[in-house]
């Protein structure tokens, strides 16, 4: 059965998420200030992204280029996972050298811009690693070590 995201359902989800995040922050003794609201947005964004992904998968409305991009990201996820830690460290160091310290550490906009740029570059490099290293290795090992199936 399909669940449609109506405005009332969205409000219930958003309010539930806000209450849950506030309880979490209170239980773990966080102040619900600017940093606390960041947690609310991060947790809320993650929940909505997961719910949206499940809805897209069930609806099967995406096809063609939109779906192929999602499939590419899914296939490259392991390469992205393996490369992201080192890339984030290196790219953040580069960002600190290019942008003044005060912009990154005192202005949320520039810190967010740097973060989004690093995330995009990390995903692109992860996809390149997937296409140039992981996929050829998988093809080779499958040809070399996986026995051919006999059709009956």
Coordinates of C-alpha atoms in Angstrom, one line a residue:
X1 CA 0.0 0.0 0.0
X2 CA 1.4 3.4 -1.0
X3 CA 1.7 6.1 1.6
X4 CA 1.3 9.6 0.2
X5 CA 3.0 12.5 1.9
X6 CA 0.1 14.8 2.6
X7 CA 0.5 18.1 4.4
X8 CA -1.0 16.7 7.7
X9 CA 1.3 13.6 7.5
X10 CA 4.3 15.8 6.9
X11 CA 3.4 18.1 9.9
X12 CA 2.9 15.0 12.1
X13 CA 6.3 13.6 11.0
X14 CA 8.1 17.0 11.4
X15 CA 6.6 17.6 14.8
X16 CA 7.4 14.0 15.9
X17 CA 10.9 14.5 14.7
X18 CA 11.3 17.8 16.5
X19 CA 9.9 16.4 19.8
X20 CA 12.2 13.3 19.5
X21 CA 15.2 15.4 18.8
X22 CA 14.4 17.7 21.7
X23 CA 14.1 14.7 24.0
X24 CA 17.3 13.3 22.7
X25 CA 19.1 16.6 23.3
X26 CA 17.7 16.9 26.8
X27 CA 18.5 13.3 27.8
X28 CA 22.1 13.7 26.7
X29 CA 22.4 17.1 28.4
X30 CA 22.7 19.2 25.2
X31 CA 21.6 22.8 25.2
X32 CA 18.9 23.4 22.6
X33 CA 20.8 26.4 21.2
X34 CA 22.3 26.8 17.8
X35 CA 24.3 23.6 18.0
X36 CA 21.2 21.7 19.2
X37 CA 19.2 22.9 16.2
X38 CA 21.9 21.6 14.0
X39 CA 21.3 18.1 15.4
X40 CA 17.6 18.5 14.8
X41 CA 18.2 19.4 11.2
X42 CA 20.7 16.6 10.7
X43 CA 18.6 14.0 12.2
X44 CA 15.5 15.3 10.5
X45 CA 17.2 15.5 7.2
X46 CA 18.4 11.9 7.5
X47 CA 15.0 10.6 8.5
X48 CA 13.3 12.5 5.6
X49 CA 15.9 11.3 3.1
X50 CA 15.4 7.7 4.1
X51 CA 11.7 8.0 4.0
X52 CA 11.9 9.8 0.7
X53 CA 14.2 7.1 -0.7
X54 CA 11.8 4.3 0.3
X55 CA 8.9 6.2 -1.2
X56 CA 10.7 6.7 -4.5
X57 CA 11.6 3.0 -4.6
X58 CA 8.0 2.0 -4.0
X59 CA 6.5 4.5 -6.5
X60 CA 8.9 3.6 -9.3
X61 CA 8.3 7.0 -10.9
X62 CA 11.9 7.6 -11.5
X63 CA 13.3 6.2 -14.8
X64 CA 15.9 7.0 -17.4
X65 CA 18.6 9.5 -16.4
X66 CA 17.2 10.2 -12.9
X67 CA 17.3 6.5 -12.0
X68 CA 20.6 5.8 -13.6
X69 CA 22.2 8.5 -11.5
X70 CA 20.7 7.0 -8.4
X71 CA 21.9 3.5 -9.4
X72 CA 25.4 4.9 -10.1
X73 CA 25.5 6.4 -6.7
X74 CA 24.3 3.2 -5.2
X75 CA 26.8 1.1 -7.1
X76 CA 29.6 3.5 -6.2
X77 CA 28.7 3.7 -2.5
X78 CA 31.4 1.3 -1.4
X79 CA 34.1 3.2 -3.2
X80 CA 32.7 6.4 -1.8
X81 CA 32.8 4.9 1.6
X82 CA 36.4 3.7 1.3
X83 CA 37.7 7.0 0.0
X84 CA 35.6 9.6 1.8
X85 CA 37.6 9.8 5.1
X86 CA 40.9 10.6 3.5
X87 CA 39.4 12.9 0.9
X88 CA 37.5 14.9 3.5
X89 CA 40.7 15.4 5.5
X90 CA 42.7 16.4 2.5
X91 CA 40.0 18.7 1.0
X92 CA 39.3 20.4 4.3
X93 CA 43.0 21.2 4.7
X94 CA 43.0 22.6 1.1
X95 CA 39.8 24.6 2.0
X96 CA 41.5 26.0 5.1
X97 CA 44.5 27.2 3.0
X98 CA 42.2 28.8 0.3
X99 CA 39.6 30.4 2.5
X100 CA 40.6 32.6 5.5
X101 CA 40.2 31.0 8.9
X102 CA 37.6 33.5 10.0
X103 CA 35.3 32.7 7.1
X104 CA 35.2 29.0 7.9
X105 CA 35.1 29.1 11.6
X106 CA 33.0 32.2 12.2
X107 CA 30.5 32.2 9.4
X108 CA 28.1 29.2 9.1
X109 CA 27.4 30.0 5.4
X110 CA 31.0 29.6 4.3
X111 CA 31.5 26.5 6.5
X112 CA 28.4 25.0 4.9
X113 CA 29.5 25.9 1.4
X114 CA 32.9 24.3 2.1
X115 CA 31.2 21.2 3.5
X116 CA 28.9 20.9 0.4
X117 CA 31.8 21.4 -2.0
X118 CA 33.8 18.7 -0.2
X119 CA 30.8 16.3 -0.2
X120 CA 30.3 16.8 -3.9
X121 CA 34.0 16.3 -4.8
X122 CA 34.2 13.3 -2.5
X123 CA 31.2 11.7 -4.3
X124 CA 32.6 12.4 -7.7
X125 CA 36.0 11.0 -6.9
X126 CA 34.3 7.9 -5.3
X127 CA 32.4 7.4 -8.5
X128 CA 35.6 7.7 -10.5
X129 CA 37.3 5.1 -8.3
X130 CA 34.3 2.8 -8.7
X131 CA 34.4 3.1 -12.5
X132 CA 38.1 2.9 -13.0
X133 CA 39.2 0.5 -10.2
X134 CA 36.4 -1.3 -8.4
X135 CA 34.3 -2.3 -11.5
X136 CA 37.2 -3.6 -13.5
X137 CA 38.4 -5.6 -10.5
X138 CA 34.9 -7.0 -10.0
X139 CA 34.6 -8.0 -13.6
X140 CA 38.1 -9.6 -13.6
X141 CA 37.5 -11.6 -10.4
X142 CA 34.0 -12.7 -11.6
X143 CA 35.5 -14.0 -14.9
X144 CA 38.5 -15.6 -13.2
X145 CA 37.0 -17.1 -10.0
X146 CA 33.3 -17.5 -10.4
X147 CA 32.4 -20.7 -12.2
X148 CA 30.1 -20.4 -15.2
X149 CA 26.5 -21.6 -14.6
X150 CA 25.2 -24.3 -16.8
X151 CA 21.8 -23.6 -18.4
X152 CA 19.5 -26.6 -18.0

